[in-house]
Tab-separated table of C-alpha atoms in Angstrom:
chain	number	residue	atom	x	y	z
A	9	MET	CA	33.221	-18.628	21.342
A	10	ALA	CA	30.873	-15.760	20.140
A	11	ARG	CA	30.297	-16.207	16.133
A	12	SER	CA	32.138	-13.408	14.084
A	13	VAL	CA	29.064	-11.899	11.673
A	14	MET	CA	30.324	-9.590	8.680
A	15	VAL	CA	27.392	-7.045	7.995
A	16	THR	CA	27.696	-4.730	4.819
A	17	GLY	CA	25.836	-1.409	4.728
A	18	ALA	CA	26.290	-1.130	8.478
A	19	THR	CA	25.313	2.432	9.200
A	20	SER	CA	21.320	2.447	8.135
A	21	GLY	CA	18.685	1.178	7.612
A	22	VAL	CA	18.317	-2.548	7.998
A	23	GLY	CA	22.351	-2.798	8.197
A	24	LEU	CA	22.576	-0.388	10.550
A	25	ALA	CA	19.600	-1.810	12.945
A	26	THR	CA	21.266	-6.189	11.639
A	27	ALA	CA	24.442	-5.085	13.187
A	28	LEU	CA	22.924	-3.652	16.503
A	29	ARG	CA	20.410	-6.239	17.215
A	30	LEU	CA	22.945	-8.632	16.476
A	31	ALA	CA	25.670	-7.229	18.631
A	32	GLY	CA	22.792	-6.932	21.533
A	33	ALA	CA	22.628	-11.061	20.523
A	34	GLY	CA	25.591	-11.505	21.432
A	35	TYR	CA	27.657	-11.853	18.173
A	36	GLU	CA	30.809	-10.486	17.629
A	37	VAL	CA	29.649	-8.254	14.914
A	38	PHE	CA	32.293	-6.145	12.081
A	39	ALA	CA	29.733	-3.399	10.934
A	40	THR	CA	31.438	-2.122	7.341
A	41	ALA	CA	31.043	1.438	6.542
A	42	ARG	CA	32.474	3.468	3.623
A	43	SER	CA	34.184	6.226	5.139
A	44	ALA	CA	35.775	6.973	8.763
A	45	GLU	CA	33.743	9.319	9.559
A	46	LYS	CA	30.379	6.923	9.236
A	47	ALA	CA	32.759	4.435	11.034
A	48	GLU	CA	32.822	6.878	14.284
A	49	LYS	CA	29.382	7.702	13.983
A	50	LEU	CA	28.661	3.874	14.038
A	51	ASP	CA	30.859	3.649	16.938
A	52	ALA	CA	29.711	5.882	19.106
A	53	LEU	CA	25.619	4.843	18.862
A	54	ALA	CA	26.528	1.331	19.339
A	55	SER	CA	27.796	2.616	22.724
A	56	GLU	CA	25.076	4.744	23.026
A	57	ARG	CA	23.019	1.056	23.002
A	58	GLY	CA	24.962	-0.342	24.877
A	59	VAL	CA	26.260	-2.701	22.649
A	60	ALA	CA	29.982	-4.086	21.128
A	61	LEU	CA	30.883	-3.921	17.878
A	62	ARG	CA	33.968	-3.261	15.455
A	63	THR	CA	33.503	-1.470	12.484
A	64	VAL	CA	35.433	-2.047	9.287
A	65	LEU	CA	36.131	0.231	6.073
A	66	LEU	CA	34.566	-1.043	2.786
A	67	ASP	CA	33.264	0.034	-0.379
A	68	VAL	CA	31.955	-3.271	-1.976
A	69	ALA	CA	32.006	-1.802	-5.459
A	70	ASP	CA	36.738	-2.458	-4.995
A	71	PRO	CA	37.643	-5.270	-4.937
A	72	GLY	CA	40.705	-4.515	-3.527
A	73	SER	CA	38.701	-2.744	-0.424
A	74	CYS	CA	36.820	-6.133	0.079
A	75	GLN	CA	39.770	-8.399	-0.119
A	76	GLU	CA	41.035	-5.934	2.850
A	77	ALA	CA	38.026	-6.257	4.553
A	78	VAL	CA	38.324	-9.673	4.702
A	79	ASP	CA	41.492	-9.703	5.039
A	80	ARG	CA	41.170	-7.599	8.484
A	81	ILE	CA	38.464	-9.937	9.907
A	82	ALA	CA	40.363	-12.708	8.657
A	83	ARG	CA	43.318	-12.010	11.422
A	84	GLN	CA	40.929	-10.842	14.159
A	85	THR	CA	39.192	-14.816	13.780
A	86	ASP	CA	38.964	-17.762	13.143
A	87	GLY	CA	40.291	-17.364	9.422
A	88	GLY	CA	37.271	-15.245	8.373
A	89	PRO	CA	33.726	-14.476	9.678
A	90	TRP	CA	31.097	-17.018	9.985
A	91	GLY	CA	28.555	-15.583	8.728
A	92	LEU	CA	27.830	-12.461	5.899
A	93	VAL	CA	25.285	-10.660	5.768
A	94	ASN	CA	25.135	-8.804	2.185
A	95	ASN	CA	22.854	-5.568	2.916
A	96	ALA	CA	25.193	-2.906	1.057
A	97	GLY	CA	23.198	-1.371	-1.835
A	98	ILE	CA	22.289	1.718	-3.522
A	99	PRO	CA	19.547	3.072	-5.723
A	100	LEU	CA	18.919	3.961	-9.578
A	101	ALA	CA	15.870	5.419	-10.983
A	102	GLY	CA	15.300	6.141	-14.400
A	103	ALA	CA	13.931	4.866	-17.591
A	104	VAL	CA	15.954	2.089	-19.221
A	105	GLU	CA	16.924	4.418	-22.434
A	106	ASP	CA	17.767	7.904	-19.275
A	107	VAL	CA	20.284	5.406	-17.458
A	108	ASP	CA	23.870	5.755	-18.857
A	109	ASP	CA	26.560	3.209	-18.890
A	110	GLU	CA	28.605	4.547	-16.159
A	111	ALA	CA	25.323	4.711	-13.389
A	112	ALA	CA	24.400	0.910	-15.168
A	113	ARG	CA	27.777	-0.272	-14.195
A	114	ARG	CA	27.950	1.625	-10.611
A	115	LEU	CA	24.202	-0.347	-9.688
A	116	LEU	CA	26.135	-3.500	-10.993
A	117	GLU	CA	29.676	-3.612	-8.906
A	118	VAL	CA	27.623	-2.477	-5.656
A	119	ASN	CA	24.796	-4.102	-5.892
A	120	VAL	CA	25.410	-7.774	-7.614
A	121	LEU	CA	28.823	-7.962	-8.222
A	122	GLY	CA	30.359	-6.555	-4.368
A	123	PRO	CA	27.871	-9.572	-2.483
A	124	ALA	CA	29.470	-12.249	-4.746
A	125	ARG	CA	32.898	-10.829	-4.547
A	126	LEU	CA	32.348	-11.161	-0.649
A	127	ALA	CA	30.759	-14.051	-0.921
A	128	ARG	CA	33.513	-15.702	-2.966
A	129	LEU	CA	36.014	-14.627	-0.577
A	130	VAL	CA	34.805	-15.095	3.193
A	131	LEU	CA	33.228	-19.011	1.523
A	132	PRO	CA	37.270	-20.807	1.222
A	133	ALA	CA	37.490	-20.209	5.354
A	134	MET	CA	33.638	-21.020	6.063
A	135	ARG	CA	34.348	-24.710	3.726
A	136	ARG	CA	37.082	-25.703	5.993
A	137	ARG	CA	35.269	-25.304	9.189
A	138	GLY	CA	32.692	-27.125	7.573
A	139	GLU	CA	30.066	-24.064	8.660
A	140	GLY	CA	28.923	-20.818	8.085
A	141	ARG	CA	25.744	-18.005	6.786
A	142	ILE	CA	25.788	-16.245	4.136
A	143	VAL	CA	22.413	-13.944	3.879
A	144	ASN	CA	21.440	-11.782	0.871
A	145	ILE	CA	19.608	-8.964	1.028
A	146	SER	CA	17.199	-8.538	-2.099
A	147	SER	CA	13.531	-6.982	-1.948
A	148	LEU	CA	10.488	-6.981	-3.666
A	149	GLY	CA	12.038	-5.584	-6.797
A	150	GLY	CA	13.916	-8.700	-7.122
A	151	ARG	CA	9.758	-10.023	-7.460
A	152	VAL	CA	8.155	-7.202	-9.108
A	153	THR	CA	9.850	-4.754	-11.726
A	154	ALA	CA	7.875	-1.050	-12.040
A	155	PRO	CA	8.528	1.585	-14.926
A	156	GLY	CA	11.592	4.119	-13.814
A	157	MET	CA	13.198	1.189	-11.729
A	158	GLY	CA	14.079	-1.226	-14.265
A	159	TRP	CA	17.506	-1.236	-13.607
A	160	TYR	CA	17.157	-1.192	-9.859
A	161	CYS	CA	14.937	-4.562	-9.657
A	162	GLY	CA	17.455	-6.101	-12.446
A	163	GLY	CA	20.072	-5.723	-10.063
A	164	LYS	CA	17.833	-7.110	-7.583
A	165	ALA	CA	16.468	-10.087	-10.036
A	166	ALA	CA	20.076	-10.927	-10.619
A	167	LEU	CA	21.731	-11.361	-6.925
A	168	GLY	CA	18.411	-13.616	-6.306
A	169	SER	CA	19.662	-15.523	-9.183
A	170	LEU	CA	23.165	-15.556	-8.153
A	171	ASN	CA	22.257	-16.610	-4.205
A	172	HIS	CA	19.997	-19.295	-4.773
A	173	ALA	CA	22.679	-20.582	-7.774
A	174	LEU	CA	24.924	-20.370	-4.443
A	175	ARG	CA	22.757	-21.930	-2.279
A	176	MET	CA	23.088	-25.071	-3.875
A	177	GLU	CA	26.567	-25.444	-4.778
A	178	ALA	CA	28.012	-24.636	-1.341
A	179	ALA	CA	25.610	-26.887	0.736
A	180	PRO	CA	27.492	-29.977	0.552
A	181	SER	CA	30.267	-27.625	2.402
A	182	GLY	CA	27.544	-26.468	5.330
A	183	VAL	CA	27.529	-23.456	4.181
A	184	ARG	CA	24.134	-22.275	4.094
A	185	VAL	CA	23.099	-19.423	2.066
A	186	VAL	CA	19.931	-17.551	2.652
A	187	LEU	CA	17.597	-14.341	0.302
A	188	ILE	CA	15.669	-12.146	2.156
A	189	HIS	CA	12.710	-10.635	0.531
A	190	GLY	CA	11.505	-7.353	1.986
A	191	ALA	CA	9.232	-4.596	1.207
A	192	GLY	CA	7.184	-1.989	2.786
A	193	TYR	CA	8.825	-0.082	4.684
A	194	ALA	CA	10.500	3.004	4.937
A	195	SER	CA	14.365	3.377	3.386
A	196	ALA	CA	16.571	6.409	2.212
A	197	ILE	CA	17.067	4.453	-0.951
A	198	TRP	CA	14.094	5.645	-1.976
A	199	GLU	CA	14.269	9.286	-1.107
A	200	ARG	CA	17.518	9.102	-2.990
A	201	ALA	CA	15.566	7.382	-5.711
A	202	ALA	CA	13.123	10.335	-5.966
A	203	ASP	CA	15.842	12.642	-6.186
A	204	ASP	CA	17.236	10.994	-8.657
A	205	LEU	CA	14.071	10.810	-10.792
A	206	ALA	CA	13.178	14.843	-9.884
A	207	ASP	CA	16.996	15.586	-11.627
A	208	LEU	CA	15.692	13.828	-14.601
A	209	ALA	CA	12.650	15.293	-14.868
A	210	ALA	CA	13.894	18.653	-14.669
A	211	SER	CA	16.880	18.652	-17.010
A	212	GLY	CA	14.279	18.616	-20.201
A	213	ARG	CA	16.206	15.584	-21.824
A	214	SER	CA	13.809	12.550	-20.987
A	215	PRO	CA	10.969	11.929	-22.945
A	216	HIS	CA	9.738	10.157	-19.574
A	217	ALA	CA	9.517	13.580	-17.118
A	218	GLU	CA	5.986	13.336	-17.335
A	219	ILE	CA	5.842	10.159	-16.049
A	220	TYR	CA	8.828	10.106	-12.976
A	221	ARG	CA	6.334	12.778	-11.610
A	222	GLY	CA	4.466	10.247	-10.149
A	223	ILE	CA	6.937	7.633	-9.481
A	224	GLU	CA	8.550	10.179	-7.307
A	225	GLU	CA	5.636	10.812	-5.258
A	226	ALA	CA	4.681	7.576	-4.563
A	227	LEU	CA	8.625	7.119	-3.480
A	228	ARG	CA	8.324	9.708	-1.563
A	229	ALA	CA	5.507	8.282	0.434
A	230	THR	CA	7.174	5.090	1.452
A	231	ALA	CA	8.994	7.876	3.984
A	232	GLN	CA	5.706	7.280	5.841
A	233	LEU	CA	6.123	4.012	6.492
A	234	PRO	CA	7.164	1.884	9.564
A	235	GLY	CA	11.051	0.730	9.973
A	236	PRO	CA	12.868	-2.252	8.621
A	237	GLU	CA	12.618	-4.296	12.415
A	238	PRO	CA	10.722	-7.254	10.200
A	239	ILE	CA	13.678	-7.329	7.811
A	240	VAL	CA	15.753	-7.528	10.886
A	241	ARG	CA	14.022	-10.468	12.571
A	242	ALA	CA	14.279	-11.843	9.120
A	243	VAL	CA	17.863	-11.679	9.233
A	244	HIS	CA	18.096	-13.214	12.662
A	245	ARG	CA	16.395	-15.882	11.863
A	246	ALA	CA	18.340	-17.193	9.057
A	247	LEU	CA	21.835	-17.016	11.250
A	248	THR	CA	20.387	-18.396	14.211
A	249	ALA	CA	17.839	-21.453	12.383
A	250	GLU	CA	19.986	-24.972	12.646
A	251	HIS	CA	17.686	-25.393	9.635
A	252	PRO	CA	17.331	-21.917	7.834
A	253	LYS	CA	14.915	-21.727	4.933
A	254	ALA	CA	16.022	-20.792	1.636
A	255	CYS	CA	14.439	-17.735	1.344
A	256	TYR	CA	12.477	-15.472	4.001
A	257	VAL	CA	9.636	-13.753	2.448
A	258	VAL	CA	9.158	-10.956	4.624
A	259	GLY	CA	5.749	-8.887	4.593
A	260	ALA	CA	2.086	-9.370	3.286
A	261	LYS	CA	2.794	-6.754	0.436
A	262	THR	CA	6.179	-9.124	-0.348
A	263	ARG	CA	4.146	-12.217	-1.069
A	264	LEU	CA	1.166	-11.051	-3.031
A	265	GLY	CA	2.611	-8.259	-4.464
A	266	GLY	CA	5.497	-11.051	-5.413
A	267	ALA	CA	2.886	-13.767	-6.906
A	268	ALA	CA	0.426	-11.365	-8.296
A	269	ASP	CA	3.754	-10.314	-10.285
A	270	LEU	CA	4.193	-14.167	-11.078
A	271	LEU	CA	0.915	-15.460	-12.001
A	272	GLY	CA	-1.191	-12.455	-13.198
A	273	PRO	CA	-0.933	-11.711	-17.028
A	274	TYR	CA	0.894	-8.691	-18.040
A	275	ARG	CA	-1.656	-6.361	-19.350
A	276	LEU	CA	-3.659	-6.775	-16.299
A	277	THR	CA	-0.491	-6.130	-14.110
A	278	ASP	CA	1.285	-3.276	-16.588
A	279	HIS	CA	-2.205	-1.778	-16.131
A	280	LEU	CA	-2.309	-1.773	-12.090
A	281	LYS	CA	1.602	-0.365	-12.154
A	282	ARG	CA	0.650	2.218	-13.886
A	283	VAL	CA	-2.442	3.333	-11.642
A	284	ALA	CA	0.308	3.124	-8.308
A	285	LEU	CA	2.074	5.135	-10.055
A	286	GLY	CA	-0.184	7.911	-11.443
A	287	ILE	CA	0.574	6.936	-15.066
A	288	GLY	CA	-1.607	7.576	-18.110
A	289	GLU	CA	-5.532	6.249	-17.631
A	290	PRO	CA	-6.804	6.488	-13.975
A	291	ALA	CA	-8.642	3.447	-12.330
A	292	ARG	CA	-12.103	2.692	-12.902
A	293	ASN	CA	-12.684	2.656	-9.146
A	294	ARG	CA	-10.798	3.516	-5.543
A	295	LEU	CA	-10.837	0.212	-4.993
A	296	VAL	CA	-8.541	-0.917	-7.683
A	297	GLU	CA	-6.312	2.234	-7.681
A	298	TYR	CA	-6.193	0.830	-3.463
A	299	ALA	CA	-4.894	-2.649	-4.100
A	300	ALA	CA	-2.619	-1.250	-7.192
A	301	ARG	CA	-0.745	1.242	-5.053
A	302	ARG	CA	-0.830	-1.199	-2.023
A	303	TRP	CA	0.632	-4.384	-3.496
A	304	CYS	CA	1.615	-3.309	-7.236
A	305	THR	CA	5.192	-1.246	-6.718
A	306	PRO	CA	7.996	-2.960	-5.487
A	307	TRP	CA	9.207	-0.478	-2.429
């Protein structure tokens, strides 16, 4: 019997590519979508690619929707999915003081509480079987924080901490919990984040309007980056490896950028981030500017 995997946020980006890859590899994929319209488009795309998957409606911020989705999958499997890929997420751009409570709560519901809630719902069946995989998709933003992206980066950092605790808690039951950190690929979330910053800058209400322009430009430049295939391969490895790594750090930027942010003095890393985003004093030479733009942003 094929192993079943639930993939959230499967209508675009990493989630879509992951769902299609796993379906092509023989997994029984339950791919989630927020609306019936998106689910229909996902079904049609899967048919075009010659793979079979099942779509499930899900809003990860809604506890009732999460319960209903997991219950539906449980009825079609051995009590629940063998694997869960927590990919669904939203961007949130803006200085800490410019983001209101409602927007911050929405981000935390989707990017932090949603993945934890789904893990809580699927774990009992995994524990009964004595095996299972939970893969949480984070980003370099969970390790590197940039001005104007504090809430997003904070949410990813929180997801990482929860992942590490859950990994240790679930290990005795045979369930493996894996974190994926990645950066350096094109994603629609950065375009949406850039739109948020443009709106904030145009509103005339923010004291940070000037710095938003540099951050917006850097975010829009991500459209020229390659696709998410390296992340998708890491997810596949996390699901298939007999002994998966606790954390897959994907790409040179993720490895070096995360290390630099952890080890470098804040005076230096803060300066490099400002250079990368065109904020304040420019770099004194092109090499510093290149290094900053290449390694010191969380996307």
